Coordinates of N, CA and C in Angstrom, one line a residue:
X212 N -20.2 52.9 43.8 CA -19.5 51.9 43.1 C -19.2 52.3 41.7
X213 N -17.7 52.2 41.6 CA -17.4 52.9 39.8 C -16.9 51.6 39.0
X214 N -17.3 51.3 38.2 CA -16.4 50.2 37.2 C -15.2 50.7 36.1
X215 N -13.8 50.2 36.5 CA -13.2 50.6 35.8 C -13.1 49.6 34.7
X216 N -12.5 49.6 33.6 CA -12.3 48.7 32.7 C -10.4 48.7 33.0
X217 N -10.2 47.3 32.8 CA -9.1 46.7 32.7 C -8.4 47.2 31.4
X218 N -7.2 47.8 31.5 CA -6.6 48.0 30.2 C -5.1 47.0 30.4
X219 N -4.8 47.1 29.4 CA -3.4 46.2 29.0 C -2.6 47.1 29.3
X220 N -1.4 46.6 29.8 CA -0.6 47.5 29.4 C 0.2 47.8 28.6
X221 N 1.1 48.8 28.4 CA 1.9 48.8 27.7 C 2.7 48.4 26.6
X222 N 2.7 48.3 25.6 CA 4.0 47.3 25.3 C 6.0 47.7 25.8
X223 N 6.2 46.6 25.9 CA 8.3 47.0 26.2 C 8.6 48.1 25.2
X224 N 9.3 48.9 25.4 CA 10.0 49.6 25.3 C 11.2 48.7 24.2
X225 N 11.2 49.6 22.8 CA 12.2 48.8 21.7 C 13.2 48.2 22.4
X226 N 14.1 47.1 22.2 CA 14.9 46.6 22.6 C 14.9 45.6 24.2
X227 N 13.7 46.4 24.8 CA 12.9 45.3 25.9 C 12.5 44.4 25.9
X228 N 12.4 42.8 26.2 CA 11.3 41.9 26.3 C 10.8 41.8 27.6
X229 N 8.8 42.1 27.4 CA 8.6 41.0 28.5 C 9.3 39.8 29.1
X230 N 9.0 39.3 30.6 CA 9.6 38.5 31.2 C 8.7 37.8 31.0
X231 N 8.9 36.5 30.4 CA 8.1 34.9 30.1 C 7.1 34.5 30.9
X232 N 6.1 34.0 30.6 CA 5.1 33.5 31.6 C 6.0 32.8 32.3
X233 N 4.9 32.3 33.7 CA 5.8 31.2 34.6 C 5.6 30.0 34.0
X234 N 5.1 29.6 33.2 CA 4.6 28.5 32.7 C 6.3 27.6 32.0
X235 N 6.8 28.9 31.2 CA 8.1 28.4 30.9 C 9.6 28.8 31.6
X236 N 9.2 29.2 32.7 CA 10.2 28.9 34.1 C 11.2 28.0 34.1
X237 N 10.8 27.3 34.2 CA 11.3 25.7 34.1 C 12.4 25.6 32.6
X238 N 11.9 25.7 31.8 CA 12.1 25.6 30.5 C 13.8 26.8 30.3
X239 N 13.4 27.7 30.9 CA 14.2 28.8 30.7 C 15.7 28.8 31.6
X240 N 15.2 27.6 32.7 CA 16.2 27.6 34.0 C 17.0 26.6 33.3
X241 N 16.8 26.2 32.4 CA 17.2 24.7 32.2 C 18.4 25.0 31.1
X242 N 18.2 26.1 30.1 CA 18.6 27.2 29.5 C 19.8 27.9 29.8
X243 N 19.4 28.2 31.2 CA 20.4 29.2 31.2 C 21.6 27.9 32.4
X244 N 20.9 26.9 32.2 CA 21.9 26.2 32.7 C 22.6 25.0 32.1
X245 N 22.5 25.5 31.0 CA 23.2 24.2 30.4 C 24.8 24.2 30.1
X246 N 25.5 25.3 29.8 CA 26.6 25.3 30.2 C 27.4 25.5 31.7
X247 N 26.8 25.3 32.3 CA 27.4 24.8 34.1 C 27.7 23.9 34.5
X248 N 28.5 23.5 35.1 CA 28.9 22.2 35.9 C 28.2 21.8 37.0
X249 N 27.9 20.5 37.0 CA 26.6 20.1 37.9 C 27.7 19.2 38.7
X250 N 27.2 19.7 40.4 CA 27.5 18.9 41.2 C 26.4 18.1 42.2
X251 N 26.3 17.2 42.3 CA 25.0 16.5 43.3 C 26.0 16.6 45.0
X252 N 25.4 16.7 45.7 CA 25.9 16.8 47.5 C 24.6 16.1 47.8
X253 N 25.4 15.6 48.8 CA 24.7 15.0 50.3 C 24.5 15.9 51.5
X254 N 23.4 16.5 51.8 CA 23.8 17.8 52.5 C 23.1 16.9 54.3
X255 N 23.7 16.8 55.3 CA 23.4 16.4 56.3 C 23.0 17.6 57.2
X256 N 21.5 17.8 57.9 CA 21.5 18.9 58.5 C 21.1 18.0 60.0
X257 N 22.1 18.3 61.2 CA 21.8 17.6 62.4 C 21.1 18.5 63.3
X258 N 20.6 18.2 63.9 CA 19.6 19.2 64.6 C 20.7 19.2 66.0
X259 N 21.0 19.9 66.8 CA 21.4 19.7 68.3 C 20.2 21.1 69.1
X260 N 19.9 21.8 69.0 CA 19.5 22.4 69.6 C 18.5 24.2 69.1
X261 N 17.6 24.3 69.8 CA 17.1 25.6 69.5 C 16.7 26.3 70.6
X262 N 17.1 27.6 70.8 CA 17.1 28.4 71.9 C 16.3 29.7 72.0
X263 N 16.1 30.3 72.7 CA 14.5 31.2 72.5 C 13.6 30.6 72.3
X264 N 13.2 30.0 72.7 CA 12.2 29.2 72.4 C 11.0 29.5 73.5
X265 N 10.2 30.1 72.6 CA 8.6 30.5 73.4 C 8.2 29.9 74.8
X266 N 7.9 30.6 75.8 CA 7.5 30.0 77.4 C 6.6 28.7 77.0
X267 N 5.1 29.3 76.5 CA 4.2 28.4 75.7 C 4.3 27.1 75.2
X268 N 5.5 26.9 74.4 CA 6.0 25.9 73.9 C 6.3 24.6 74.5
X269 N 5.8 23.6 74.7 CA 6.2 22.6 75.5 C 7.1 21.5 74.4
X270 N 6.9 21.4 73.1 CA 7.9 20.6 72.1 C 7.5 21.1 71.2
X271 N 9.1 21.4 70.5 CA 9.6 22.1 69.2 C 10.2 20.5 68.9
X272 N 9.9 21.3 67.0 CA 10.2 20.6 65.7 C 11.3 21.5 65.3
X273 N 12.2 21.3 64.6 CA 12.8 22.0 63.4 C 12.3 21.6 61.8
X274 N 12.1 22.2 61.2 CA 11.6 22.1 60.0 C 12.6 22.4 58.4
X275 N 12.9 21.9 57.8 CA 13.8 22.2 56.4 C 13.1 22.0 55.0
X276 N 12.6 23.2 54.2 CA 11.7 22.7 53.4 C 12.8 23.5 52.1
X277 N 12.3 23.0 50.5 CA 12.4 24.0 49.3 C 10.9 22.8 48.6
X278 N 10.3 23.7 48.0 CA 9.0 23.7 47.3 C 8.5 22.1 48.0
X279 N 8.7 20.7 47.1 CA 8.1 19.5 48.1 C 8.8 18.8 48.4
X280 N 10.3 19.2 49.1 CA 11.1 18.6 49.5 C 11.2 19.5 51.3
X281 N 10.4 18.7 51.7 CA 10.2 18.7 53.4 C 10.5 17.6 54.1
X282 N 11.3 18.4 55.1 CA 12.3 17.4 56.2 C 11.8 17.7 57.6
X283 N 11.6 17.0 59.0 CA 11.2 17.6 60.4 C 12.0 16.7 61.1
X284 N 12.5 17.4 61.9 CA 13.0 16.9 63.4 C 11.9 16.3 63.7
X285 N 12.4 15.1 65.0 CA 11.4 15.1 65.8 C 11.0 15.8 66.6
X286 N 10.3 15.7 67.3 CA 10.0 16.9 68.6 C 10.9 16.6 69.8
X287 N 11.5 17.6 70.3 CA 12.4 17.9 71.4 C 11.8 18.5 72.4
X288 N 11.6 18.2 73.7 CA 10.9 19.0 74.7 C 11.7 20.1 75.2
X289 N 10.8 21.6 75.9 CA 11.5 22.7 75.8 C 11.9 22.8 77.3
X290 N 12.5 22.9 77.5 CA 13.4 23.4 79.3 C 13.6 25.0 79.5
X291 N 13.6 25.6 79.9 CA 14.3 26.8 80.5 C 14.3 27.8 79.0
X292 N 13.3 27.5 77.6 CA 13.6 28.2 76.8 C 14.3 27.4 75.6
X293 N 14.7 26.5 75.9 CA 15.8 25.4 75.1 C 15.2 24.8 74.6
X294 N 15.2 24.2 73.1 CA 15.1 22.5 72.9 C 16.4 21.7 72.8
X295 N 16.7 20.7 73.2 CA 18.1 20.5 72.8 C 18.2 18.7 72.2
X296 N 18.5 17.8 71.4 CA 18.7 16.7 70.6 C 19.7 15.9 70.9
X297 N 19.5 14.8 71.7 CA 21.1 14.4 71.9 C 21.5 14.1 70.5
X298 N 23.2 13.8 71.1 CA 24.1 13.7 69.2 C 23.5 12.1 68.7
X299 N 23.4 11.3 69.2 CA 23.4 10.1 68.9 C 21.6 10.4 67.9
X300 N 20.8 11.5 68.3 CA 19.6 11.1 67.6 C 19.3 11.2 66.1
X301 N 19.1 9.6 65.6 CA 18.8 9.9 64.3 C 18.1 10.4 63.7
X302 N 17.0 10.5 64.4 CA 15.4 11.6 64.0 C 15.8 13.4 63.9
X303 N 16.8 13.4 64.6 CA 17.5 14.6 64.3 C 18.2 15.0 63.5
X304 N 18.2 13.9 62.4 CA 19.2 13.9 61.6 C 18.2 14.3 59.9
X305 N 18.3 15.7 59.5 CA 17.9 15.9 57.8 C 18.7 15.5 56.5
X306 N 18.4 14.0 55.7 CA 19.5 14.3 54.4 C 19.1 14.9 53.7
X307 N 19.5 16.0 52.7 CA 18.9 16.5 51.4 C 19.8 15.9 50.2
X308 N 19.5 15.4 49.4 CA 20.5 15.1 48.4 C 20.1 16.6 47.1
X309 N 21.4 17.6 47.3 CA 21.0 18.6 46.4 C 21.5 18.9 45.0
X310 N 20.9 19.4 44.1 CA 22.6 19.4 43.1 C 22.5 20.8 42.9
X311 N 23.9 21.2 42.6 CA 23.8 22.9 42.6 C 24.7 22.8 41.3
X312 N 24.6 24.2 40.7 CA 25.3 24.2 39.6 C 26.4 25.3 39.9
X313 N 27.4 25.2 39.0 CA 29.0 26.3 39.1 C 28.8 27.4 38.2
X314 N 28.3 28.4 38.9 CA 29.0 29.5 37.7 C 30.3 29.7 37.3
X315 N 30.1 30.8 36.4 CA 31.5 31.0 35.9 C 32.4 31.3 36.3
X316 N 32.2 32.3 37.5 CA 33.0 32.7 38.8 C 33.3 31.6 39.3
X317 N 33.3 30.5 39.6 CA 33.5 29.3 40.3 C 32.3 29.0 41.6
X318 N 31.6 30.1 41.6 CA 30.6 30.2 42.9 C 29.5 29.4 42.6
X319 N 28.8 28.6 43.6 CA 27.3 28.0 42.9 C 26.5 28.8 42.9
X320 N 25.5 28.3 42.1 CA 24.1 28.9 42.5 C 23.5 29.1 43.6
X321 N 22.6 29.8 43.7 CA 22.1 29.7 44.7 C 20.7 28.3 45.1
X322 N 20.5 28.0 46.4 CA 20.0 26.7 46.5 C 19.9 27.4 47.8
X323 N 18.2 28.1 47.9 CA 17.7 28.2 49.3 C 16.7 27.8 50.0
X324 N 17.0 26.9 51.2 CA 15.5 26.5 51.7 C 15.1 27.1 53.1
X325 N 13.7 26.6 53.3 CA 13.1 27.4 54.6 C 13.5 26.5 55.8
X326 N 13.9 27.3 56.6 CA 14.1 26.5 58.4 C 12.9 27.0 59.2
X327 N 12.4 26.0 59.6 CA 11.5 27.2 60.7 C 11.4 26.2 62.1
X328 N 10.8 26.9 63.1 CA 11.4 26.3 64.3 C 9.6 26.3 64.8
X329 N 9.3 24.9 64.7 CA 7.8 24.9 65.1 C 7.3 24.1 66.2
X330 N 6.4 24.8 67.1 CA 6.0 24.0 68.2 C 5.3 23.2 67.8
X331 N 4.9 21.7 68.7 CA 4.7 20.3 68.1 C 3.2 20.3 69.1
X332 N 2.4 21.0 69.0 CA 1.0 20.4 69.1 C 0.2 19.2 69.5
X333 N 0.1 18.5 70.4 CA -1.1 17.5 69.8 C -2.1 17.7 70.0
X334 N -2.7 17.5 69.2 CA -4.7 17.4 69.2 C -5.5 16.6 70.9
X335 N -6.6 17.0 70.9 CA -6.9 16.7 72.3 C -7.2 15.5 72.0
X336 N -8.2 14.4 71.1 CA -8.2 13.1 70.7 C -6.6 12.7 70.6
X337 N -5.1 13.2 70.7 CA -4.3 12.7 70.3 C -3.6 12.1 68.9
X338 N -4.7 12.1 68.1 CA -4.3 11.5 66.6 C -3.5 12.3 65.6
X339 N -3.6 14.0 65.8 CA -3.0 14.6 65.3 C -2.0 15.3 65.7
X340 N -0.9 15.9 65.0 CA 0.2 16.8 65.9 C -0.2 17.8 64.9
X341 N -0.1 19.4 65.3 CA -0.2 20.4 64.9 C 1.1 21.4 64.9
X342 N 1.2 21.9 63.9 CA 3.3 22.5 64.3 C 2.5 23.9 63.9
X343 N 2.9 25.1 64.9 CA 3.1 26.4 64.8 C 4.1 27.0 64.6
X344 N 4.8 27.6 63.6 CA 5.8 28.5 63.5 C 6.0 29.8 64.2
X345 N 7.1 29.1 65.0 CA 7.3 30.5 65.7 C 8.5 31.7 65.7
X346 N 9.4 30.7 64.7 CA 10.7 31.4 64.3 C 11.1 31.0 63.1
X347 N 11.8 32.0 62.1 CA 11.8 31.1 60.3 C 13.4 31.9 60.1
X348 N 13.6 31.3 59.0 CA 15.0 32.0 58.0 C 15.0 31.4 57.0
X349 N 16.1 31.7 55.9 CA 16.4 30.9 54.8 C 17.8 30.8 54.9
X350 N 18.2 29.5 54.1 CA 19.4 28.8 54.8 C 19.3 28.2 52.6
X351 N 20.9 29.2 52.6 CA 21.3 28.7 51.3 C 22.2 27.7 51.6
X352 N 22.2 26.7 50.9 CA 23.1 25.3 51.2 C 24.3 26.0 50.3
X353 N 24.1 27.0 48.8 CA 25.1 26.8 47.9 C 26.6 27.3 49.1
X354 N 26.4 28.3 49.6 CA 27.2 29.4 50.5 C 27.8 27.9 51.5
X355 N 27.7 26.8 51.5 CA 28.2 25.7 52.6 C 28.7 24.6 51.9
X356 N 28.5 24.5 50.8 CA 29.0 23.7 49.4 C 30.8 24.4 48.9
X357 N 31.3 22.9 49.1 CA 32.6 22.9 48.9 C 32.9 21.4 47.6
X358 N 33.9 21.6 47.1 CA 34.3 20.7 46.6 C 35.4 19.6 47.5
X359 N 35.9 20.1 48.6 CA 36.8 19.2 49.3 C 35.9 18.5 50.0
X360 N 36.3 17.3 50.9 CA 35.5 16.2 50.8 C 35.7 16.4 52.5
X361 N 34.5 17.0 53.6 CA 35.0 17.3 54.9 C 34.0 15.9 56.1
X362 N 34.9 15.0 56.4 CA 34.2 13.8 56.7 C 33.0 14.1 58.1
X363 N 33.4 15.2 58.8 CA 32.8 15.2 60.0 C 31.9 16.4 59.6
X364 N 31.9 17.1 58.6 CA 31.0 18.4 58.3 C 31.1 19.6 59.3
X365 N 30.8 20.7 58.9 CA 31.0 22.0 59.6 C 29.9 22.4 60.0
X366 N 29.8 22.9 61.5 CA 29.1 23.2 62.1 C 28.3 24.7 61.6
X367 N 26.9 25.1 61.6 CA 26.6 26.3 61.5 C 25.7 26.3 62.0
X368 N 25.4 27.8 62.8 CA 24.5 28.0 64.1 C 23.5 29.1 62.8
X369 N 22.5 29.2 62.7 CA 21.9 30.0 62.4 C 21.0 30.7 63.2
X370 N 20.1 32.0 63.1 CA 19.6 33.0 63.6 C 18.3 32.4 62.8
X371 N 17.4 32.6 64.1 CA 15.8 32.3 62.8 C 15.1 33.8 63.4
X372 N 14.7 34.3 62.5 CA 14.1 35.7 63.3 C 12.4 35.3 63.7
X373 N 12.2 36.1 64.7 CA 11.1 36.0 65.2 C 10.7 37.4 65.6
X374 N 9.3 37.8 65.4 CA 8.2 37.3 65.7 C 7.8 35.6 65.1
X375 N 6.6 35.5 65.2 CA 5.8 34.4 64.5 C 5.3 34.6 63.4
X376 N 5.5 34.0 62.3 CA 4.9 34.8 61.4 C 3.1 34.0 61.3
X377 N 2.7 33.2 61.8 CA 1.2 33.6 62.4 C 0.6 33.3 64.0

């Protein structure tokens, strides 16, 4: 057993600054966003279906999270590999209300949350449901953000890759 001592490192290099604690994160995003144009959206995410879906799995969730804004399908039972949602289901239905900002390019920011496609568990007493992730992606809303006003919304099929990530 050898004990090293902890050294500091470095200082930046003239003309370099360290990058700011995280502490003023926040502070700094706020900064570099104050000359942008703020748009708020209503982002509707409908669930209809997920496919590959593990032998094992008897009911999948879909899941839509960014930091503590978490959204879940209900659970869909699995058939032949499938989950599938009729259209009419409103438990299938995610709102996010997001706001994204305009760069200068006209492009938004970026605004990305986690999908993940989780089997729905119940506990043997029944009282709890347990969700396993078995397929994930990230899904930027800004890349689906338009300024035209589209009443029925555009469809997008996404890829969640798998393995499981536990």
């Amino acid at each position: 057993y050898t004990r090293r001592l902890l050294e500091r490192p470095p200082p930046p290099a003239p003309g370099r600054h360290r990058r700011p604690p995280a502490m003023f994160s926040r502070f700094n995003k706020a900064i570099s966003r104050r000359n942008k144009d703020t748009f708020k959206f209503r982002i509707d995410v409908c669930v209809t279906g997920i496919t590959g879906v593990p032998s094992k799995v008897e009911k999948a969730v879909l899941t839509v999270a960014r930091d503590a804004k978490v959204q879940q399908s209900s659970a869909a039972s699995v058939a032949d590999g499938a989950a599938t949602w009729p259209p009419d289901d409103t438990s299938a239905r995610l709102i996010f209300i997001v706001t994204l900002y305009k760069n200068a390019d006209g492009t938004f920011e970026k605004k990305e949350y986690t999908v993940k496609a989780q089997s729905a568990e119940q506990s043997k007493d029944g009282a709890t449901v347990r969700h396993a992730t078995f397929a994930k992606t990230i899904l930027d809303f800004s890349k689906h953000a338009t300024l035209e006003q589209h009443a029925d919304g555009t469809p997008v099929s996404l890829a969640l890759d798998a393995p499981a990530s536990r």
